Amino acid sequence: MIDLNNKKFIALQNSENGEVSQQTCFHYFQQDKMIWAEYGGGEIAKGFLIGKWINETHIEFTYQHLNKKLENRFGRCITSFQYTQQNKLLGIERWQWLDTLENGESQIIELE
C-alpha cells in the first residue's frame, strides 16, 4: 500500500464534464487504509473526499465540493496509483457525478 499521508497533487487532465483543473490542488492524508483529502482551486471553492484503499494500488472514495457558482457537487471515484519515471505518484481516476450520473476520467500528479 502506498503512503498518501501529507502528499499534495494537482490535476494533469480531466474530462470536459469535470470541474477539477490544473489550478486544483489536493492535500491527502492517510491513517491505515483510510484516506481523506481537502481540495480547492480553479472552479472549486472548497472540496473534501473520504475513502479507503481497496488493494495495494487502488483507492475508492466519495467527494463533495462547492464550485465557484456555489453549486454543491458530489460523486464517487476509483483511483489507481503508479510511479512515474521521475518517481512521482500518478493517479488515474475514473469518477462519476452522483447528481447527473455523468462519468469521466482524470489524472493527478504528485507535487514535490
XYZ file of C-alpha atoms in Angstrom:
112
model
C 0.000 0.000 0.000
C 1.333 3.420 -0.975
C 1.598 6.074 1.732
C -0.503 9.097 0.714
C -0.212 10.876 4.055
C 0.547 14.599 3.646
C 1.064 14.304 -0.139
C -0.116 17.037 -2.486
C -1.334 16.564 -6.059
C -2.518 18.705 -8.956
C -4.630 17.658 -11.912
C -2.881 16.913 -15.205
C -6.038 16.425 -17.239
C -9.764 15.905 -16.848
C -12.834 15.074 -18.922
C -14.802 18.057 -20.232
C -17.668 17.425 -17.804
C -15.325 17.578 -14.782
C -14.681 20.666 -12.663
C -11.138 19.870 -11.482
C -8.359 21.652 -13.414
C -4.612 22.239 -13.263
C -5.341 25.007 -10.734
C -6.891 22.490 -8.309
C -4.639 21.229 -5.507
C -5.386 18.115 -3.423
C -3.857 17.581 0.033
C -4.129 13.916 1.066
C -3.993 12.310 4.499
C -3.948 8.663 5.494
C -4.472 6.563 8.604
C -4.011 2.842 7.917
C -6.378 2.065 4.994
C -8.488 5.205 5.459
C -7.701 8.200 3.220
C -9.116 11.711 3.027
C -8.230 14.957 1.319
C -9.103 18.607 1.107
C -9.009 20.293 -2.291
C -9.633 23.608 -3.980
C -8.555 25.977 -6.733
C -9.721 26.805 -10.226
C -13.501 26.266 -10.393
C -13.507 24.540 -6.982
C -14.126 26.815 -3.991
C -13.727 24.034 -1.379
C -13.875 20.267 -1.540
C -13.410 17.167 0.563
C -13.063 13.471 -0.172
C -13.004 10.392 2.031
C -12.414 6.764 1.245
C -10.204 3.729 1.635
C -7.594 1.536 -0.004
C -9.257 -1.395 -1.785
C -5.961 -3.067 -2.763
C -2.258 -2.190 -2.947
C -2.624 0.458 -5.697
C -6.320 1.499 -5.774
C -8.444 3.732 -3.582
C -12.178 4.331 -3.717
C -13.812 7.415 -2.281
C -16.714 9.802 -2.373
C -16.176 13.505 -2.932
C -18.136 16.678 -2.389
C -17.347 20.267 -3.231
C -18.744 23.728 -3.744
C -17.775 25.265 -7.048
C -17.296 28.994 -7.680
C -21.034 29.277 -8.512
C -21.689 27.846 -5.002
C -23.245 24.720 -6.514
C -22.875 21.657 -4.293
C -21.456 18.773 -6.389
C -20.792 15.220 -5.261
C -19.643 11.946 -6.710
C -17.581 8.795 -6.390
C -14.211 7.777 -7.762
C -11.726 4.933 -8.050
C -8.091 6.000 -8.420
C -5.199 3.744 -9.367
C -1.707 4.928 -8.451
C 1.609 4.217 -10.134
C 5.060 5.781 -10.040
C 6.371 7.791 -12.990
C 9.963 7.595 -14.256
C 10.628 10.704 -12.139
C 9.467 8.725 -9.051
C 6.315 10.845 -8.625
C 2.928 9.320 -7.937
C 0.467 9.450 -10.820
C -3.213 8.827 -10.099
C -5.533 7.682 -12.872
C -9.093 8.422 -11.805
C -12.411 7.075 -13.028
C -15.178 9.138 -11.488
C -18.930 9.621 -11.627
C -21.138 12.515 -10.603
C -23.934 11.224 -8.360
C -26.351 14.047 -9.183
C -26.225 13.726 -13.010
C -24.697 10.211 -13.275
C -22.217 11.513 -15.876
C -18.789 9.930 -15.649
C -15.276 10.843 -16.690
C -11.573 10.276 -16.287
C -8.809 12.450 -14.908
C -5.179 12.251 -13.880
C -3.423 13.769 -10.888
C 0.332 14.071 -10.319
C 2.262 14.409 -7.062
C 3.818 17.785 -6.268
C 7.318 17.932 -4.814
